[in-house]
Coordinates of C-alpha atoms in Angstrom, one line a residue:
M1 CA 33.1 -12.9 -91.2
S2 CA 33.6 -13.6 -94.8
T3 CA 35.6 -16.5 -96.0
H4 CA 37.3 -14.2 -98.7
P5 CA 41.1 -15.2 -98.5
D6 CA 42.2 -11.5 -98.1
A7 CA 39.5 -10.5 -95.5
R8 CA 41.5 -11.1 -92.4
R9 CA 44.7 -9.5 -93.9
V10 CA 42.8 -6.4 -95.0
L11 CA 40.9 -6.0 -91.7
D12 CA 44.0 -6.4 -89.7
A13 CA 45.9 -3.9 -91.7
A14 CA 43.1 -1.1 -91.4
P15 CA 43.8 1.7 -89.2
R16 CA 41.5 1.9 -86.0
Q17 CA 42.7 4.9 -84.1
L18 CA 41.7 8.6 -84.3
Y19 CA 43.7 10.7 -86.8
V20 CA 44.4 14.1 -85.2
A21 CA 47.1 16.7 -86.1
G22 CA 48.9 14.2 -88.3
A23 CA 49.2 11.5 -85.6
W24 CA 47.4 8.2 -84.9
R25 CA 46.1 8.1 -81.4
D26 CA 43.7 6.4 -79.2
A27 CA 40.4 8.1 -78.0
E28 CA 40.1 9.8 -74.7
G29 CA 40.4 7.1 -72.0
G30 CA 41.0 4.4 -74.5
A31 CA 37.2 4.2 -75.5
T32 CA 36.3 2.0 -78.5
M33 CA 33.1 1.0 -80.4
P34 CA 32.4 -2.1 -82.4
V35 CA 32.2 -2.3 -86.2
E36 CA 29.7 -4.9 -87.4
D37 CA 29.5 -7.1 -90.5
P38 CA 25.9 -6.5 -91.6
A39 CA 25.9 -9.8 -93.6
T40 CA 26.5 -11.9 -90.2
G41 CA 25.8 -9.6 -87.5
E42 CA 29.2 -10.3 -86.1
T43 CA 31.6 -7.7 -84.7
L44 CA 34.5 -7.2 -87.1
C45 CA 36.8 -5.1 -84.8
E46 CA 36.8 -2.3 -82.4
V47 CA 37.8 1.3 -83.3
A48 CA 38.5 4.4 -81.3
D49 CA 35.4 6.0 -80.1
A50 CA 36.1 9.9 -80.0
S51 CA 34.8 12.0 -77.1
V52 CA 33.8 15.7 -77.2
A53 CA 37.4 16.4 -76.0
D54 CA 38.8 14.5 -79.0
G55 CA 36.7 16.5 -81.3
A56 CA 37.8 19.7 -79.8
A57 CA 41.4 18.6 -80.3
A58 CA 40.7 17.8 -84.0
L59 CA 39.3 21.3 -84.5
D60 CA 42.3 22.7 -82.7
A61 CA 44.6 21.0 -85.1
A62 CA 42.5 22.2 -88.3
V63 CA 42.5 25.7 -87.0
A64 CA 46.3 25.5 -86.3
A65 CA 46.9 24.2 -89.8
Q66 CA 44.6 26.6 -91.7
R67 CA 47.0 29.5 -92.3
D68 CA 49.8 27.6 -93.7
W69 CA 47.6 25.3 -95.8
A70 CA 45.7 28.2 -97.3
A71 CA 49.1 29.7 -98.3
T72 CA 50.3 26.5 -99.8
P73 CA 50.8 27.0 -103.6
P74 CA 47.9 25.5 -105.8
N75 CA 50.5 23.3 -107.5
E76 CA 51.3 21.7 -104.3
R77 CA 47.7 21.2 -103.3
S78 CA 47.0 19.8 -106.7
E79 CA 50.0 17.4 -106.5
V80 CA 48.6 16.0 -103.2
L81 CA 45.3 15.3 -104.9
H82 CA 47.1 13.6 -107.8
R83 CA 49.2 11.4 -105.7
A84 CA 46.0 10.5 -103.7
F85 CA 44.2 9.5 -106.9
T86 CA 47.1 7.2 -108.0
L87 CA 47.2 5.5 -104.5
M88 CA 43.5 5.0 -104.6
Q89 CA 43.7 3.2 -107.8
E90 CA 46.8 1.2 -106.6
R91 CA 44.9 0.2 -103.4
S92 CA 41.5 -0.3 -104.9
D93 CA 41.1 -4.0 -104.3
D94 CA 41.9 -3.7 -100.5
L95 CA 39.7 -0.6 -100.0
A96 CA 36.8 -2.3 -101.8
L97 CA 37.1 -5.3 -99.6
L98 CA 37.3 -3.4 -96.4
M99 CA 34.1 -1.4 -97.5
T100 CA 32.2 -4.7 -98.3
L101 CA 33.2 -6.0 -94.9
E102 CA 31.8 -3.0 -92.9
M103 CA 28.9 -1.9 -95.1
G104 CA 27.7 -5.1 -96.9
K105 CA 27.6 -4.1 -100.7
S106 CA 28.9 -6.6 -103.1
L107 CA 32.6 -6.4 -104.1
A108 CA 31.7 -5.4 -107.6
E109 CA 29.8 -2.4 -106.3
S110 CA 32.5 -1.5 -103.7
R111 CA 35.1 -1.5 -106.5
G112 CA 32.7 0.8 -108.4
E113 CA 32.5 3.1 -105.5
I114 CA 36.3 3.1 -105.1
A115 CA 36.8 4.2 -108.6
Y116 CA 34.0 6.8 -108.3
A117 CA 35.5 8.2 -105.1
A118 CA 38.9 8.4 -106.7
E119 CA 37.5 10.5 -109.5
F120 CA 36.9 13.3 -107.0
F121 CA 40.5 13.5 -106.3
R122 CA 41.4 13.5 -110.1
W123 CA 38.8 16.2 -110.9
F124 CA 39.8 18.5 -108.0
T125 CA 43.5 18.0 -109.0
G126 CA 42.5 20.4 -112.0
E127 CA 40.2 22.6 -110.1
A128 CA 43.0 23.6 -107.5
L129 CA 44.7 25.4 -110.3
R130 CA 41.5 27.1 -111.6
I131 CA 40.6 29.2 -108.6
D132 CA 40.3 32.7 -110.1
G133 CA 38.9 36.3 -109.6
Y134 CA 38.7 39.3 -111.7
F135 CA 40.0 43.0 -112.1
K136 CA 37.9 45.6 -113.9
Q137 CA 37.3 49.3 -114.3
A138 CA 34.6 50.7 -112.1
G139 CA 31.7 52.4 -113.8
N140 CA 32.8 55.9 -112.9
G141 CA 36.3 55.2 -114.3
Q142 CA 37.8 56.6 -111.1
S143 CA 38.6 53.3 -109.3
R144 CA 39.2 49.7 -109.9
V145 CA 37.3 46.5 -108.8
L146 CA 39.6 43.7 -107.6
V147 CA 37.7 40.4 -106.8
M148 CA 39.5 37.4 -105.3
K149 CA 38.5 34.0 -104.0
Q150 CA 39.9 32.7 -100.7
P151 CA 39.4 29.4 -98.7
V152 CA 36.4 29.6 -96.3
G153 CA 38.5 28.2 -93.5
P154 CA 38.2 25.0 -91.2
C155 CA 35.3 22.7 -92.0
L156 CA 33.3 20.0 -90.4
F157 CA 32.2 17.1 -92.5
I158 CA 29.6 14.5 -91.4
T159 CA 29.5 11.7 -93.9
P160 CA 27.0 8.7 -94.1
W161 CA 27.4 4.9 -94.1
N162 CA 26.0 4.1 -97.5
F163 CA 28.8 5.5 -99.7
P164 CA 31.6 5.6 -97.0
A165 CA 34.5 6.5 -99.4
A166 CA 32.9 8.5 -102.2
M167 CA 30.8 10.8 -99.7
G168 CA 34.2 11.5 -98.1
T169 CA 36.2 12.3 -101.2
R170 CA 33.4 14.4 -102.6
K171 CA 33.9 16.8 -99.7
I172 CA 37.6 16.3 -98.8
A173 CA 38.9 16.8 -102.4
P174 CA 37.4 20.3 -103.0
A175 CA 38.4 21.3 -99.4
I176 CA 42.1 20.4 -100.2
A177 CA 41.9 22.1 -103.6
A178 CA 40.4 25.2 -102.0
G179 CA 43.0 25.4 -99.2
C180 CA 40.6 24.5 -96.4
T181 CA 41.4 22.4 -93.3
M182 CA 38.8 19.9 -92.0
V183 CA 37.4 17.6 -89.2
V184 CA 35.6 14.5 -90.5
K185 CA 33.1 12.6 -88.5
P186 CA 32.4 9.3 -90.3
A187 CA 29.2 7.3 -89.8
E188 CA 29.4 5.1 -86.8
Q189 CA 28.6 2.0 -88.8
T190 CA 31.4 2.5 -91.4
P191 CA 34.5 4.2 -89.9
L192 CA 37.2 1.9 -91.4
S193 CA 36.8 3.2 -94.9
M194 CA 37.4 6.9 -93.9
L195 CA 40.3 5.9 -91.6
A196 CA 41.8 4.1 -94.6
L197 CA 41.3 7.4 -96.6
A198 CA 43.1 9.3 -93.9
R199 CA 46.1 7.0 -94.2
L200 CA 46.0 7.3 -98.0
L201 CA 46.1 11.0 -97.8
E202 CA 48.8 10.9 -95.1
D203 CA 51.0 8.8 -97.6
A204 CA 50.1 11.3 -100.4
G205 CA 51.8 14.0 -98.6
L206 CA 48.9 15.8 -97.0
P207 CA 50.4 18.1 -94.2
P208 CA 49.5 17.2 -90.5
G209 CA 46.3 19.0 -89.2
V210 CA 44.7 19.5 -92.7
L211 CA 42.6 16.3 -92.4
N212 CA 41.4 15.1 -88.9
V213 CA 39.2 12.0 -88.6
V214 CA 37.2 11.3 -85.4
P215 CA 34.8 8.3 -85.5
T216 CA 32.3 8.3 -82.6
S217 CA 29.3 6.5 -81.3
S218 CA 28.1 10.0 -79.9
S219 CA 27.8 12.0 -83.1
S220 CA 25.5 14.7 -82.0
E221 CA 27.3 15.2 -78.8
L222 CA 30.7 15.6 -80.6
A223 CA 29.3 17.7 -83.5
K224 CA 27.2 20.3 -81.5
P225 CA 30.2 22.0 -79.7
L226 CA 32.1 22.0 -82.9
I227 CA 29.3 23.7 -84.9
A228 CA 29.0 26.3 -82.0
D229 CA 32.8 27.2 -82.1
P230 CA 33.3 30.4 -83.8
R231 CA 36.5 29.1 -85.4
L232 CA 34.6 26.8 -87.6
R233 CA 33.5 28.3 -90.9
K234 CA 31.8 25.6 -92.9
L235 CA 29.6 22.5 -92.3
S236 CA 28.9 19.9 -94.9
F237 CA 26.5 17.0 -94.2
T238 CA 25.2 14.1 -96.1
G239 CA 22.3 12.3 -94.6
S240 CA 18.6 12.4 -93.7
T241 CA 16.5 15.6 -94.1
E242 CA 15.4 15.3 -90.4
V243 CA 19.1 15.5 -89.2
G244 CA 19.9 18.1 -91.7
R245 CA 17.2 20.5 -90.4
T246 CA 18.7 20.2 -86.9
L247 CA 22.3 20.8 -88.1
I248 CA 21.1 23.9 -90.2
A249 CA 19.4 25.3 -87.0
Q250 CA 22.7 24.7 -85.1
A251 CA 24.7 26.2 -87.9
S252 CA 22.6 29.3 -87.9
E253 CA 23.9 30.5 -84.6
Q254 CA 27.4 31.1 -86.1
V255 CA 26.0 31.8 -89.7
L256 CA 28.1 29.0 -91.0
K257 CA 28.5 28.3 -94.6
T258 CA 26.6 25.0 -95.2
S259 CA 26.3 22.3 -97.8
M260 CA 23.5 19.8 -97.2
E261 CA 22.9 16.8 -99.3
L262 CA 19.7 15.3 -97.8
G263 CA 17.0 12.8 -98.4
G264 CA 15.5 11.8 -101.7
N265 CA 12.3 10.3 -103.1
A266 CA 13.3 9.8 -106.7
P267 CA 10.5 9.2 -109.3
F268 CA 11.2 6.9 -112.2
V269 CA 9.0 8.0 -115.0
V270 CA 8.4 5.6 -117.9
F271 CA 6.3 6.9 -121.0
E272 CA 4.8 4.5 -123.4
D273 CA 7.2 5.5 -126.2
A274 CA 10.2 4.6 -124.1
D275 CA 12.7 1.8 -125.1
L276 CA 11.4 -0.7 -122.5
D277 CA 14.6 -2.8 -122.7
A278 CA 16.6 0.1 -121.8
A279 CA 14.1 1.4 -119.1
V280 CA 14.2 -2.0 -117.4
E281 CA 17.9 -2.3 -117.5
Q282 CA 18.4 1.2 -116.1
A283 CA 15.6 0.7 -113.5
M284 CA 17.8 -2.1 -112.1
V285 CA 20.7 0.4 -111.9
A286 CA 18.7 3.2 -110.4
K287 CA 16.9 0.8 -107.9
M288 CA 19.4 -1.8 -106.9
R289 CA 22.6 0.0 -106.7
N290 CA 23.7 -0.2 -103.1
M291 CA 20.8 -2.5 -102.4
G292 CA 18.5 0.6 -102.8
E293 CA 20.4 2.3 -100.0
A294 CA 21.1 5.5 -101.8
C295 CA 19.7 9.0 -101.8
T296 CA 19.5 8.7 -105.6
S297 CA 17.7 5.3 -105.6
A298 CA 14.5 5.1 -107.6
N299 CA 12.1 5.3 -104.9
R300 CA 8.8 4.9 -106.9
F301 CA 8.1 3.9 -110.5
H302 CA 5.5 5.9 -112.3
V303 CA 4.6 4.0 -115.6
Q304 CA 2.2 4.8 -118.3
E305 CA -0.8 2.5 -118.3
S306 CA -0.4 1.1 -121.7
V307 CA 3.1 -0.4 -120.9
A308 CA 2.9 -0.8 -117.1
E309 CA 2.2 -4.6 -117.1
E310 CA 4.9 -5.4 -119.5
F311 CA 7.4 -3.1 -117.5
A312 CA 6.4 -4.8 -114.3
A313 CA 6.9 -8.4 -115.8
R314 CA 10.3 -7.6 -117.1
L315 CA 11.5 -5.7 -113.9
T316 CA 10.2 -8.8 -111.9
A317 CA 12.2 -11.2 -113.9
K318 CA 15.3 -9.2 -113.3
M319 CA 14.7 -9.0 -109.6
Q320 CA 14.1 -12.6 -109.2
A321 CA 17.3 -13.5 -110.9
L322 CA 19.5 -11.6 -108.3
T323 CA 21.5 -13.6 -105.8
L324 CA 21.5 -12.7 -102.1
G325 CA 24.7 -13.3 -100.2
H326 CA 27.7 -12.0 -98.3
G327 CA 29.1 -9.0 -100.3
A328 CA 32.6 -10.6 -100.3
D329 CA 31.3 -14.0 -101.8
E330 CA 31.6 -14.7 -105.4
G331 CA 28.4 -14.5 -107.3
T332 CA 26.6 -12.1 -104.8
D333 CA 24.4 -9.5 -106.5
V334 CA 22.6 -8.2 -103.4
G335 CA 24.2 -7.7 -99.9
P336 CA 22.5 -7.1 -96.6
L337 CA 21.0 -3.8 -95.4
I338 CA 23.1 -1.9 -93.0
D339 CA 21.4 -2.9 -89.8
A340 CA 18.3 -4.3 -88.1
D341 CA 16.7 -0.9 -87.8
Q342 CA 17.0 -0.2 -91.5
R343 CA 15.7 -3.6 -92.4
G344 CA 12.7 -3.1 -90.1
K345 CA 11.9 0.2 -91.7
V346 CA 11.8 -1.3 -95.2
A347 CA 9.6 -4.2 -94.0
E348 CA 7.2 -1.8 -92.3
L349 CA 6.8 0.2 -95.4
V350 CA 6.2 -2.9 -97.6
D351 CA 3.6 -4.2 -95.0
D352 CA 1.9 -0.9 -95.1
A353 CA 1.6 -0.9 -99.0
V354 CA 0.4 -4.5 -99.0
S355 CA -2.2 -3.8 -96.3
K356 CA -3.6 -0.9 -98.5
G357 CA -4.0 -3.2 -101.7
A358 CA -0.6 -3.4 -103.3
T359 CA 0.5 -6.8 -104.5
A360 CA 4.1 -8.2 -103.9
V361 CA 4.8 -10.0 -107.2
T362 CA 8.2 -11.0 -106.0
G363 CA 9.9 -10.8 -102.6
G364 CA 8.3 -8.7 -100.0
G365 CA 9.9 -10.2 -96.8
I366 CA 12.9 -10.6 -94.6
R367 CA 15.2 -13.4 -95.5
D368 CA 15.7 -16.0 -92.7
G369 CA 19.0 -16.6 -91.2
A370 CA 22.0 -14.4 -90.1
G371 CA 22.6 -10.9 -91.4
Y372 CA 20.2 -8.1 -92.2
F373 CA 18.9 -9.3 -95.8
F374 CA 15.7 -8.2 -97.3
E375 CA 14.4 -9.8 -100.6
P376 CA 14.4 -7.9 -103.8
T377 CA 10.7 -6.8 -104.2
V378 CA 8.4 -5.5 -106.8
L379 CA 5.1 -4.3 -105.8
T380 CA 2.3 -3.5 -108.2
G381 CA -1.1 -1.8 -107.9
V382 CA 0.3 0.5 -105.3
P383 CA -2.3 2.9 -103.9
T384 CA -1.6 6.7 -103.7
D385 CA -1.8 6.6 -99.9
A386 CA 0.9 4.0 -99.4
R387 CA 3.7 5.5 -97.3
L388 CA 6.5 4.2 -99.5
L389 CA 5.2 6.6 -102.3
K390 CA 6.0 9.5 -99.8
E391 CA 8.9 8.3 -97.7
E392 CA 12.4 7.2 -98.7
I393 CA 12.5 3.4 -98.8
F394 CA 16.3 2.8 -98.7
G395 CA 16.0 -0.8 -99.5
P396 CA 15.6 -3.2 -102.5
V397 CA 11.8 -2.4 -103.1
A398 CA 10.2 -1.2 -106.4
P399 CA 6.7 0.1 -106.1
I400 CA 5.0 0.6 -109.3
A401 CA 2.1 3.1 -109.8
T402 CA 0.5 4.0 -113.1
F403 CA -0.4 7.3 -115.0
T404 CA -2.4 8.2 -118.1
T405 CA -1.3 11.5 -119.3
E406 CA 2.0 13.6 -119.2
E407 CA 0.4 16.1 -116.9
E408 CA -0.6 13.2 -114.4
A409 CA 3.0 12.0 -114.5
V410 CA 4.6 15.3 -113.8
A411 CA 2.1 16.0 -110.9
A412 CA 2.8 12.5 -109.4
A413 CA 6.5 13.0 -109.7
N414 CA 6.6 16.3 -108.0
D415 CA 4.2 15.3 -105.3
T416 CA 6.9 15.2 -102.6
E417 CA 8.8 17.5 -100.3
F418 CA 12.0 16.2 -101.7
G419 CA 13.7 17.1 -105.0
L420 CA 17.1 15.4 -105.4
V421 CA 16.9 13.4 -108.7
A422 CA 14.4 12.1 -111.1
Y423 CA 14.6 9.6 -114.0
L424 CA 12.8 10.0 -117.3
F425 CA 12.4 7.6 -120.0
T426 CA 11.0 8.6 -123.3
R427 CA 12.2 8.7 -127.0
D428 CA 10.3 12.0 -127.8
L429 CA 12.9 14.9 -127.6
S430 CA 10.1 17.5 -127.1
R431 CA 8.5 15.6 -124.3
A432 CA 12.0 15.0 -122.7
L433 CA 12.7 18.7 -122.7
R434 CA 9.2 19.6 -121.4
V435 CA 9.2 17.2 -118.7
S436 CA 12.8 17.9 -117.6
E437 CA 11.9 21.5 -117.3
A438 CA 8.7 20.6 -115.2
L439 CA 10.2 18.2 -112.7
E440 CA 11.2 19.8 -109.4
T441 CA 14.6 18.1 -108.9
G442 CA 18.2 19.2 -108.9
M443 CA 19.2 16.3 -111.3
I444 CA 17.5 14.2 -113.9
G445 CA 18.7 11.0 -115.5
L446 CA 17.4 11.1 -119.0
N447 CA 17.2 7.6 -120.4
Q448 CA 19.8 6.4 -117.9
G449 CA 19.6 5.3 -114.2
L450 CA 22.9 6.7 -113.0
V451 CA 23.7 10.5 -112.6
S452 CA 26.6 10.4 -110.3
N453 CA 29.7 12.1 -111.9
A454 CA 32.6 14.0 -110.3
G455 CA 32.6 16.5 -113.1
A456 CA 28.9 17.3 -112.7
P457 CA 27.1 19.4 -109.9
F458 CA 25.3 17.0 -107.6
G459 CA 22.5 18.3 -105.3
G460 CA 18.8 18.8 -104.8
V461 CA 16.2 21.4 -104.4
K462 CA 13.2 21.7 -101.9
Q463 CA 14.0 19.6 -98.8
S464 CA 16.8 17.6 -100.6
G465 CA 19.5 20.0 -99.6
L466 CA 21.6 23.1 -100.2
G467 CA 24.6 23.7 -102.4
R468 CA 26.2 21.4 -104.9
E469 CA 29.1 18.9 -104.8
G470 CA 31.4 18.1 -107.8
G471 CA 31.7 19.9 -111.0
N472 CA 32.8 23.4 -111.3
E473 CA 30.3 24.3 -108.6
G474 CA 32.0 22.0 -106.1
I475 CA 34.9 24.1 -105.2
A476 CA 32.9 27.3 -104.9
E477 CA 31.3 25.8 -101.8
Y478 CA 34.8 26.1 -100.2
L479 CA 35.7 29.6 -101.2
E480 CA 34.6 33.1 -100.0
T481 CA 34.6 36.0 -102.4
K482 CA 36.6 39.1 -101.3
Y483 CA 36.1 42.5 -103.1
V484 CA 38.9 45.1 -103.0
A485 CA 38.0 48.8 -104.1
V486 CA 41.3 50.2 -105.6
K487 CA 41.6 54.0 -105.7
L488 CA 43.8 55.3 -108.5

């Protein structure tokens, strides 16, 4: 484990039990599962490993709490969120360190995620007070149309390991604001951050049963009967498209309302008129945030031929200056990948590209020693048949391909089944608008490498998902529309 002076204190204080119906309790039969430090491969601790019966108990609690929570005044729901935002700020250092220990990212990045996660509590503090409908005269003048918005009901949230706090608050905050109860199944690799959020919300005054957290090593076994239960009314998942397809199929049996934030294959397009200094700086943000383990990570770089060599040289210099190490150690820029499987997938994609003619101008391999480290890598001369131009890398690898014309750039950027986010760098306003309209993605970073914002609608098109999280659109995912025809 890290030698950080607060590591043991923070780990010992972290909750490790299930949180069901407002109570902390062991899993059925006392079952536990290990939480690993990806920087060392060592076990940090054991947490409760929920069974199918534990999942059912969590849904029972959410269903039992739904009526009262839906009837809770918006002011009170808003106040819970505001207290949660304040507590998250107060506890940010400990929450960040806990995240680093179980997920691997640097403390600087963990602090950034905690700040981002807290913003969803702040944003939906206001949205809880802005749920509205309307009243109007019918066209025939003989009746009135009354439209209201009501909470959809009990929800199941399945959250990923790469942003274990923010992907939780992005779902939990709007559900609280809308008046929905929930069962949360965090990623097996990173349950501690979600359990810490449950404790924080308990301290913020969230009533028992509104939030229930059930970490498990048997995700599909626990989730499947919950999705099939007619009392569940919404499913929200963040993760791979492959798993998302399976969950959508399961959800269709109950015609569940679904939100899916799935895989990405983000193109990073640099035109010759771009500010190259800014493009390289933002490329580092878009590529190396979270060690490249982000659905929004720049997956492939399409650079106009006339500036490709210069862009690659500057990006390489930046990547070579990064320091690998334990995320909790001072001076670390790049932590480990989440586990051996993920590191193996990254290595396989790099090897495939190199075997087909790409050149690794820096990095390209697994670092020797403990932990799941992969070297920051830049590949040039990447051929069109390289798998990493089609598949999500989820690691610190920047493949660079070139284009000649604007039409070629757009075609290359859109040549994927995914459509989450794209990054576009140009100083030509007309080109920026043309290309932004032509790109088949739900989000675009125009001359910037970061699009995440609690006040903006996050989500994709094509096989990158359904629905939006955050922004004005975020709370709509947790509301149903009811129309009342009023006879005069």
